[in-house]
XYZ file of N, CA and C in Angstrom:
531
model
N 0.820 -1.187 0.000
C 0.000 0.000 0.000
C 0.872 1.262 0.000
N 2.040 1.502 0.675
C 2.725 2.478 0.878
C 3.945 2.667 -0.132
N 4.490 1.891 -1.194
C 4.924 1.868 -2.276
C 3.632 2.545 -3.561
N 2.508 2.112 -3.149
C 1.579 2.244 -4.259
C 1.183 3.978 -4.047
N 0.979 3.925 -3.124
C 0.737 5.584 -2.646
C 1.687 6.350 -2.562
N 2.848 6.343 -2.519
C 3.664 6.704 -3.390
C 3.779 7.099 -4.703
N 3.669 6.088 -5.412
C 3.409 5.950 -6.604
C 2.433 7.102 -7.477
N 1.207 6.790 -6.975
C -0.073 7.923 -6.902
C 0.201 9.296 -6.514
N 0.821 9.533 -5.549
C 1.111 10.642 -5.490
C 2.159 11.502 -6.465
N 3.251 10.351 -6.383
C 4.555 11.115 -7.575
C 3.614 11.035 -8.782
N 2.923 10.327 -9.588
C 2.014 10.612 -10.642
C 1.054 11.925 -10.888
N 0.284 11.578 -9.624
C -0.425 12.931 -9.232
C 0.015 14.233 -9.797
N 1.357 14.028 -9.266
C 1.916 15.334 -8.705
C 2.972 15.683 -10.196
N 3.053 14.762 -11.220
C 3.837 14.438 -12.655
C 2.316 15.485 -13.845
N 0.845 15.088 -13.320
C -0.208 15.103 -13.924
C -0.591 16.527 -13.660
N -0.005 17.000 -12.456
C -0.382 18.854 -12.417
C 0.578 19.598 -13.579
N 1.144 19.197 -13.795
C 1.987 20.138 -14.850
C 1.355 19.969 -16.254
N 0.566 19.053 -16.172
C -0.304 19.486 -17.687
C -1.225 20.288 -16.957
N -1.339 21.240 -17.249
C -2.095 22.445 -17.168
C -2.891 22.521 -18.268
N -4.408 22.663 -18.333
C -5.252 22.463 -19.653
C -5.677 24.189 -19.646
N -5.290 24.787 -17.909
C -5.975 26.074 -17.940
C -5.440 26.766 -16.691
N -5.047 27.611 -17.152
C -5.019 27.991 -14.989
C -4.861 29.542 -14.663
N -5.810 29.644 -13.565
C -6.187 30.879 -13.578
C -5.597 31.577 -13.053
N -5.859 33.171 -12.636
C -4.665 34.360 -11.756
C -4.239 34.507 -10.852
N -5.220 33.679 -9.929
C -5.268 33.572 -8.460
C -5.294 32.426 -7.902
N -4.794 31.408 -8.793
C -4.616 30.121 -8.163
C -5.885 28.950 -8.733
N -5.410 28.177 -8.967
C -6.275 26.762 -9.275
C -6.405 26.624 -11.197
N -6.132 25.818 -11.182
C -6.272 25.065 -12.790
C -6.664 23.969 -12.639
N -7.076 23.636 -14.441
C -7.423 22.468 -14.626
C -6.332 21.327 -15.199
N -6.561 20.588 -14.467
C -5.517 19.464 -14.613
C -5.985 17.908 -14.171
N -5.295 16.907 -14.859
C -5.699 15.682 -14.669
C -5.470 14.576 -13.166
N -4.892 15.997 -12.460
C -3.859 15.034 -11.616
C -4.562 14.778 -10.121
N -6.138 14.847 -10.130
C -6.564 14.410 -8.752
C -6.933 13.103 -9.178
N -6.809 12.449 -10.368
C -7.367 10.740 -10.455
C -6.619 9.518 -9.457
N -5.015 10.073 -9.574
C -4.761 9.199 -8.956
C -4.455 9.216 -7.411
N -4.693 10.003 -6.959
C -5.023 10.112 -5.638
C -6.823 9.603 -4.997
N -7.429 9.846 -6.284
C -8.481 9.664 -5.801
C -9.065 7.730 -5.875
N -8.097 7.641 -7.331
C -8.076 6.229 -6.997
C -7.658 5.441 -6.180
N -6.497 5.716 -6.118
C -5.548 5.057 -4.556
C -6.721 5.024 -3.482
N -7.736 6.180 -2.765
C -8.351 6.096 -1.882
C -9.213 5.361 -2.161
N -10.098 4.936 -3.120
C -11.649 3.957 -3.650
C -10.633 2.554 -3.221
N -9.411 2.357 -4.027
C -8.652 1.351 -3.330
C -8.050 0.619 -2.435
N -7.493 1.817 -1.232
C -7.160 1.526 0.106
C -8.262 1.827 1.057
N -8.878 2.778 0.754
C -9.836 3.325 1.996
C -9.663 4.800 2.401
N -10.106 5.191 3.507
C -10.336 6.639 3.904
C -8.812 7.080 4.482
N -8.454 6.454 5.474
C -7.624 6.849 5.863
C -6.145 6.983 4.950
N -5.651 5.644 4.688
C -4.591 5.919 3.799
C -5.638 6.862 2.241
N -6.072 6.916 2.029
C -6.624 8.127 1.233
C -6.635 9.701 1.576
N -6.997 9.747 2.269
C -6.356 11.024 3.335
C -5.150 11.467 3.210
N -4.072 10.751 3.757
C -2.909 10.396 3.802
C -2.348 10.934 2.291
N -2.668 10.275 1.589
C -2.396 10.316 -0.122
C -2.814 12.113 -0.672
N -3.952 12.182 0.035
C -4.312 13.874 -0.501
C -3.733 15.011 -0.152
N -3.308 14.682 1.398
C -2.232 15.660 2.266
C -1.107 15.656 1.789
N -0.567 14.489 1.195
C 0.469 14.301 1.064
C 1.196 14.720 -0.483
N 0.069 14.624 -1.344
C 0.170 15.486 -2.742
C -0.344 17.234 -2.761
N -1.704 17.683 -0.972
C -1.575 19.142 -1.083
C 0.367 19.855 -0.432
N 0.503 19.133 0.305
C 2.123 19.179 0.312
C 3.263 19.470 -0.755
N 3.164 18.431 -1.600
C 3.775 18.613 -2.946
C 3.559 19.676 -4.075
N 2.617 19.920 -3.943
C 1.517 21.347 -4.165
C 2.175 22.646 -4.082
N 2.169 22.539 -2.395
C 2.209 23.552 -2.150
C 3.557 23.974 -2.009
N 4.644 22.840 -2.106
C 5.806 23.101 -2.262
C 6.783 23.223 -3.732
N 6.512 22.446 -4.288
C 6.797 22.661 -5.990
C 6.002 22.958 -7.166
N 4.301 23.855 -6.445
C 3.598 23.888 -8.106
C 3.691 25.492 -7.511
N 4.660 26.393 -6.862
C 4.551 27.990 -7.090
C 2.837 28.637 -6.309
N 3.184 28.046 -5.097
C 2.065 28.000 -4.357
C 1.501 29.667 -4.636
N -0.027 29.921 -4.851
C -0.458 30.888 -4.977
C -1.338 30.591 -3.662
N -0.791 31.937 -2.447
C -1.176 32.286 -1.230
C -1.180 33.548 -0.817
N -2.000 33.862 0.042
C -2.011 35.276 0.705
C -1.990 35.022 2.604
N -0.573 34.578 2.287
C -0.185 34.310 3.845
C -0.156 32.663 4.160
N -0.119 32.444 5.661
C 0.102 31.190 5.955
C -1.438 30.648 6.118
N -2.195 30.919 6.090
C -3.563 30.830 6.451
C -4.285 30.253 5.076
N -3.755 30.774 4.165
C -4.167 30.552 2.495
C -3.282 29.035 2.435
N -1.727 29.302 2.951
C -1.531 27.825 2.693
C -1.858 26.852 3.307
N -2.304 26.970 4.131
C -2.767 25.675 5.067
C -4.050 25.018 4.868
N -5.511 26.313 4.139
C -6.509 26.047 3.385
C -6.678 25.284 2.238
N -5.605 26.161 0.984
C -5.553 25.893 -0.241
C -4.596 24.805 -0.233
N -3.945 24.461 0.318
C -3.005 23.535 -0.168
C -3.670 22.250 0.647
N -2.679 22.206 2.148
C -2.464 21.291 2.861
C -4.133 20.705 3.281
N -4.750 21.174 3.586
C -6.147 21.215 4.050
C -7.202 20.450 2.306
N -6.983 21.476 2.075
C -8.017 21.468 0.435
C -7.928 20.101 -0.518
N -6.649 19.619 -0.890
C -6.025 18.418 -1.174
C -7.128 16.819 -0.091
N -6.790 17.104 1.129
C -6.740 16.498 1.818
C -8.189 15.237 1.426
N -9.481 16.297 1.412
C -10.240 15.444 1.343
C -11.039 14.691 -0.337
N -9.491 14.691 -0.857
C -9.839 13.453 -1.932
C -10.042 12.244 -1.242
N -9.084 12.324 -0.338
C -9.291 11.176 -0.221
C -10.315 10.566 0.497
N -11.623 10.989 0.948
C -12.901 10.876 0.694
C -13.630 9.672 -0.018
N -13.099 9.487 -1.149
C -13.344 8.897 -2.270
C -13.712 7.607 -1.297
N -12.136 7.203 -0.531
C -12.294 6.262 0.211
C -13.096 5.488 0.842
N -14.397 6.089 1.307
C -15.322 6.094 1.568
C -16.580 4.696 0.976
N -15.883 4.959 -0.093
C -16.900 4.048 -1.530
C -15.571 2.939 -1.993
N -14.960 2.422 -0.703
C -13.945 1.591 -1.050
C -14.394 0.313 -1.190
N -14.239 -0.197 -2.698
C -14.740 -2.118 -2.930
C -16.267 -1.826 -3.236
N -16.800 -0.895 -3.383
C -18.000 -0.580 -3.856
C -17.667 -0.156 -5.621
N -19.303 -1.058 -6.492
C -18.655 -1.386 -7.491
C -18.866 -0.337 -8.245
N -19.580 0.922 -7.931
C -19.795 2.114 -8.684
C -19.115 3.284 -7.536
N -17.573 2.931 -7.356
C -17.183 3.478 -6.088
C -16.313 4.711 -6.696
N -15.810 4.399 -8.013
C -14.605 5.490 -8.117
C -15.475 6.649 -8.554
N -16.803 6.536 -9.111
C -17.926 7.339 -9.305
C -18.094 8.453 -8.047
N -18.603 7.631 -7.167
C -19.213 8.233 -6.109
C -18.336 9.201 -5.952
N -17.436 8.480 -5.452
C -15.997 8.633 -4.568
C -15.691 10.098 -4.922
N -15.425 10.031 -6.507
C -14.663 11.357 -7.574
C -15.613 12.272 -6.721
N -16.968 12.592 -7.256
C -17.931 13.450 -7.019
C -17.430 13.848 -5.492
N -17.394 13.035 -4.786
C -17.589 13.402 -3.040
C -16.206 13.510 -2.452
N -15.002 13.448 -3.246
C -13.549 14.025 -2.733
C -13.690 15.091 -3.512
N -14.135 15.102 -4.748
C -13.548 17.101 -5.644
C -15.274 17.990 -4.542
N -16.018 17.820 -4.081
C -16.802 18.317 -3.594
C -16.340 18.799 -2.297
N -15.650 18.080 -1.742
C -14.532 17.908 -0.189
C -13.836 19.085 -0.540
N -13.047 18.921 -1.478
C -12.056 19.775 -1.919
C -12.583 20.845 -2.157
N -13.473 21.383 -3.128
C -14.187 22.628 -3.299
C -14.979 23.597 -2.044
N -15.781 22.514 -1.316
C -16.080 23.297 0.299
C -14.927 23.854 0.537
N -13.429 23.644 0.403
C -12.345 23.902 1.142
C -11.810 25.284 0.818
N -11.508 24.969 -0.474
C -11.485 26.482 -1.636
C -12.166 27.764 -0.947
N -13.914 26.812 -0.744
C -14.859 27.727 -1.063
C -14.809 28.729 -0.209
N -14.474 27.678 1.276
C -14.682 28.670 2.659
C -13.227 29.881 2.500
N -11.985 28.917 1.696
C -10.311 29.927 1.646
C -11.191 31.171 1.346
N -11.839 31.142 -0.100
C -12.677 32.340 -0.522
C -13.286 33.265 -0.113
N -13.757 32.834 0.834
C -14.585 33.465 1.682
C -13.963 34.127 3.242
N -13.868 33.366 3.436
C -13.021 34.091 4.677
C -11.255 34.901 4.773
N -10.082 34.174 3.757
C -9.049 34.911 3.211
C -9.341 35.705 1.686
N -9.626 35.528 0.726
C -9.652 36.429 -0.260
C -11.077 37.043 -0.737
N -11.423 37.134 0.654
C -12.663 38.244 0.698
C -11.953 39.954 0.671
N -10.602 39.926 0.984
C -9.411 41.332 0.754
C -9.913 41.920 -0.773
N -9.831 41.200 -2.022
C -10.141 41.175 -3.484
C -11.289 41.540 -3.376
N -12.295 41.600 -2.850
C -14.245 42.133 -3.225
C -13.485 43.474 -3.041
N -14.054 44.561 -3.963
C -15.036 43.750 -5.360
C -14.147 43.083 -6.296
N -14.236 42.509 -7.097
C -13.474 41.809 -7.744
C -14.026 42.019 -9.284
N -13.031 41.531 -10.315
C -14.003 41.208 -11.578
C -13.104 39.903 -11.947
N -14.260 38.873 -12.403
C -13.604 37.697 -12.812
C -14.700 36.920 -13.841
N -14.506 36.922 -15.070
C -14.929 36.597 -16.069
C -15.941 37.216 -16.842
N -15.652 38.590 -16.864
C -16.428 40.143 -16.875
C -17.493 40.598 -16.034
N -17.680 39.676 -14.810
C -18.847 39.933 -13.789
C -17.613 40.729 -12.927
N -18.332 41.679 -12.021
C -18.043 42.136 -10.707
C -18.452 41.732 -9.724
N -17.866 41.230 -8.932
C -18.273 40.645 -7.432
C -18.043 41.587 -5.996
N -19.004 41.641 -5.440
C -18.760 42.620 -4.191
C -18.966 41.921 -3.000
N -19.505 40.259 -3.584
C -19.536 39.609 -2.403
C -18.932 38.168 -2.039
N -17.980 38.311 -1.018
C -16.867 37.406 -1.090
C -17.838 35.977 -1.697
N -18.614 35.883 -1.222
C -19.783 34.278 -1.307
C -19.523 34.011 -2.490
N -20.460 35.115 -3.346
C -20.782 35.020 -4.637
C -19.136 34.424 -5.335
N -18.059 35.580 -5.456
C -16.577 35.500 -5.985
C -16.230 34.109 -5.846
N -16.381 33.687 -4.271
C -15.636 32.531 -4.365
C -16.374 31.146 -4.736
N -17.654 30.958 -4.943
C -18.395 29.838 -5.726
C -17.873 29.995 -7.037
N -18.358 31.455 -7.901
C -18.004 31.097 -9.517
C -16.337 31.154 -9.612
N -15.237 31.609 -8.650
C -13.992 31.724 -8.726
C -13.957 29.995 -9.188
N -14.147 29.177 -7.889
C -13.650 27.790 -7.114
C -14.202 27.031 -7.766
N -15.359 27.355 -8.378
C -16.078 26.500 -9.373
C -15.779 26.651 -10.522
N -15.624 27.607 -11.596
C -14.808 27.697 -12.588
C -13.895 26.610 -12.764
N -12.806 26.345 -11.376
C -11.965 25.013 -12.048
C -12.458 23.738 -11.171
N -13.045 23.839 -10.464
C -13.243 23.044 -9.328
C -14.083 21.742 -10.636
N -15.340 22.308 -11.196
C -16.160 21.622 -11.789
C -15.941 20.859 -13.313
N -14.899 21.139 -13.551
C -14.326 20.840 -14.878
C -13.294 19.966 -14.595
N -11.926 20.239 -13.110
C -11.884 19.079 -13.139
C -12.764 17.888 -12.270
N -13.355 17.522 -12.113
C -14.282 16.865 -11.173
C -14.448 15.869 -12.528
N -15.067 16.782 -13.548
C -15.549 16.297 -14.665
C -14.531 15.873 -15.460
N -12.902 16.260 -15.711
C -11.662 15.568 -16.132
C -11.843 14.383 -15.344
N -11.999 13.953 -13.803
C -11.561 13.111 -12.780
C -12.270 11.843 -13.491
N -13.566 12.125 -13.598
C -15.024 11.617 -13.954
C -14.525 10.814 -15.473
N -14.134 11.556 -16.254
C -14.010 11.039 -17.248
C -13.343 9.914 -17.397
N -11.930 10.031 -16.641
C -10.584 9.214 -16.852
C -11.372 8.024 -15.966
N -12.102 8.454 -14.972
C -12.819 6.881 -14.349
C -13.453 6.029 -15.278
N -14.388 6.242 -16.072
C -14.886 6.200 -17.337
C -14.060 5.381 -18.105
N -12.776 5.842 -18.443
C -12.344 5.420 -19.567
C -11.508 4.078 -18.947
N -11.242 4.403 -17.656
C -10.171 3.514 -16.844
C -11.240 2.240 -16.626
N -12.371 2.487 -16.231
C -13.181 1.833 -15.274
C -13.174 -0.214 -15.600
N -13.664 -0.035 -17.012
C -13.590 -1.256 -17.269
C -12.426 -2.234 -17.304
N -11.233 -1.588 -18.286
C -10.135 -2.241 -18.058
C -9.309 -2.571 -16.773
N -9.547 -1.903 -15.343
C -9.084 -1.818 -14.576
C -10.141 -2.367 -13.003
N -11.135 -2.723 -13.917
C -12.457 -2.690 -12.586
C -11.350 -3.555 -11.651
N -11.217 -4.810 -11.426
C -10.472 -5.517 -10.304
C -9.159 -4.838 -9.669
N -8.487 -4.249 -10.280
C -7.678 -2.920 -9.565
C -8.476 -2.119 -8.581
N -9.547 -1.045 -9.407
C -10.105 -0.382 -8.644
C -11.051 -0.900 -7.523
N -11.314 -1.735 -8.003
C -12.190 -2.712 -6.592
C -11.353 -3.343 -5.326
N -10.284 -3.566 -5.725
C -9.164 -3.876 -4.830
C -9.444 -5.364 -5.183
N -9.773 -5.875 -5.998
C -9.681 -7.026 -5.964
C -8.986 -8.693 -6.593
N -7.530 -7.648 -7.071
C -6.157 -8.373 -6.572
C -5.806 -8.524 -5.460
N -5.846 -7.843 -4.632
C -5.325 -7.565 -3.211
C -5.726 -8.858 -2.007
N -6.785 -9.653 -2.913
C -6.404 -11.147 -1.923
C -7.209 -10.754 -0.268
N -7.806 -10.044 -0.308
C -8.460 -9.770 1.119
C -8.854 -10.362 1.638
C-alpha cells in the first residue's frame, strides 16, 4: 500500500503540470486528482487522506504556491487536497470510483470555497470573467467552481475510460483480502 501511494502521489503530482488552464489567483485544470483519488476507492479513507495531504504538500511546495499568507496555505493547499481522499469512503463498492470522484472534488471545493470566503474576501469587489463581485460568497463559488467543476468532470471522465479495463484494480480485488 505504501509503495503504491507513493506511486499515486509522484504521478499525481507528474499530472499537475499538464495544465489544460489555470487561472490568476490560483487553481487550474488538470488531470492530476485521479490518482489520488483512486488510490483512496482502493485503500480506503484513511490511507486516502494520507495520499491527498500528502500530494496538497507537494503542491504547495513545488507547483509555485499561490497564497495570501500562511492561512491561504494551510486552506488551499495542505487542508483542500486532503479530502480526496474521501473517495475512500466508496472503497470495494462497485460504482465506487464514481461516487468517490464526485464526493472528494466536492470535499475539496467546500475547502477552496470557505479559503474564498473568509481569506480572499481582501479582493471584493473583484471582476472575474467580466462579472463584478462585491460579495466574497458570490466570488468565491463562480472563482472555485470555474476550475473546481471541470476538473471533477476531467476526474469523472478518466474513471470512465479507466473503469472497465481496470475494474479488479479499482475494486481492490487483486489484493487477496
Amino acid at each position: 500500500m505504501l509503495c503504491e501511494g507513493a506511486m499515486m502521489v509522484a504521478l499525481a503530482q507528474v499530472l499537475s503540470y499538464i495544465k489544460l488552464m489555470e487561472l490568476p489567483n490560483g487553481g487550474s485544470l488538470t488531470p492530476a486528482m485521479f490518482p489520488i483519488i483512486l488510490f483512496a476507492v482502493r485503500w480506503g479513507l484513511t490511507p486516502g487522506l494520507m495520499a491527498g495531504f500528502t500530494f496538497g504538500l507537494l503542491q504547495l511546495i513545488f507547483d509555485g504556491a499561490y497564497a495570501w499568507g500562511w492561512q491561504s496555505m494551510l486552506l488551499d493547499y495542505l487542508v483542500a487536497f486532503t479530502p480526496l481522499g474521501l473517495a475512500g469512503l466508496f472503497k470495494g463498492k462497485k460504482w465506487g470510483i464514481f461516487v468517490g470522484t464526485v464526493v472528494g472534488c466536492l470535499g475539496r471545493f467546500v475547502i477552496h470555497y470557505i479559503s474564498g470566503v473568509t481569506i480572499y474576501k481582501i479582493l471584493a469587489p473583484t471582476e472575474f470573467m467580466k462579472w463584478t463581485f462585491t460579495s466574497p460568497s458570490a466570488y468565491s463559488l463562480v472563482y472555485n467552481g470555474s476550475y473546481m467543476l471541470p476538473n471533477t468532470i476531467i476526474a469523472l471522465v478518466i474513471a470512465a475510460v479507466l473503469y472497465k479495463p481496470l475494474k479488479k484494480y479499482i475494486l481492490g480485488q487483486d489484493l487477496g483480502n
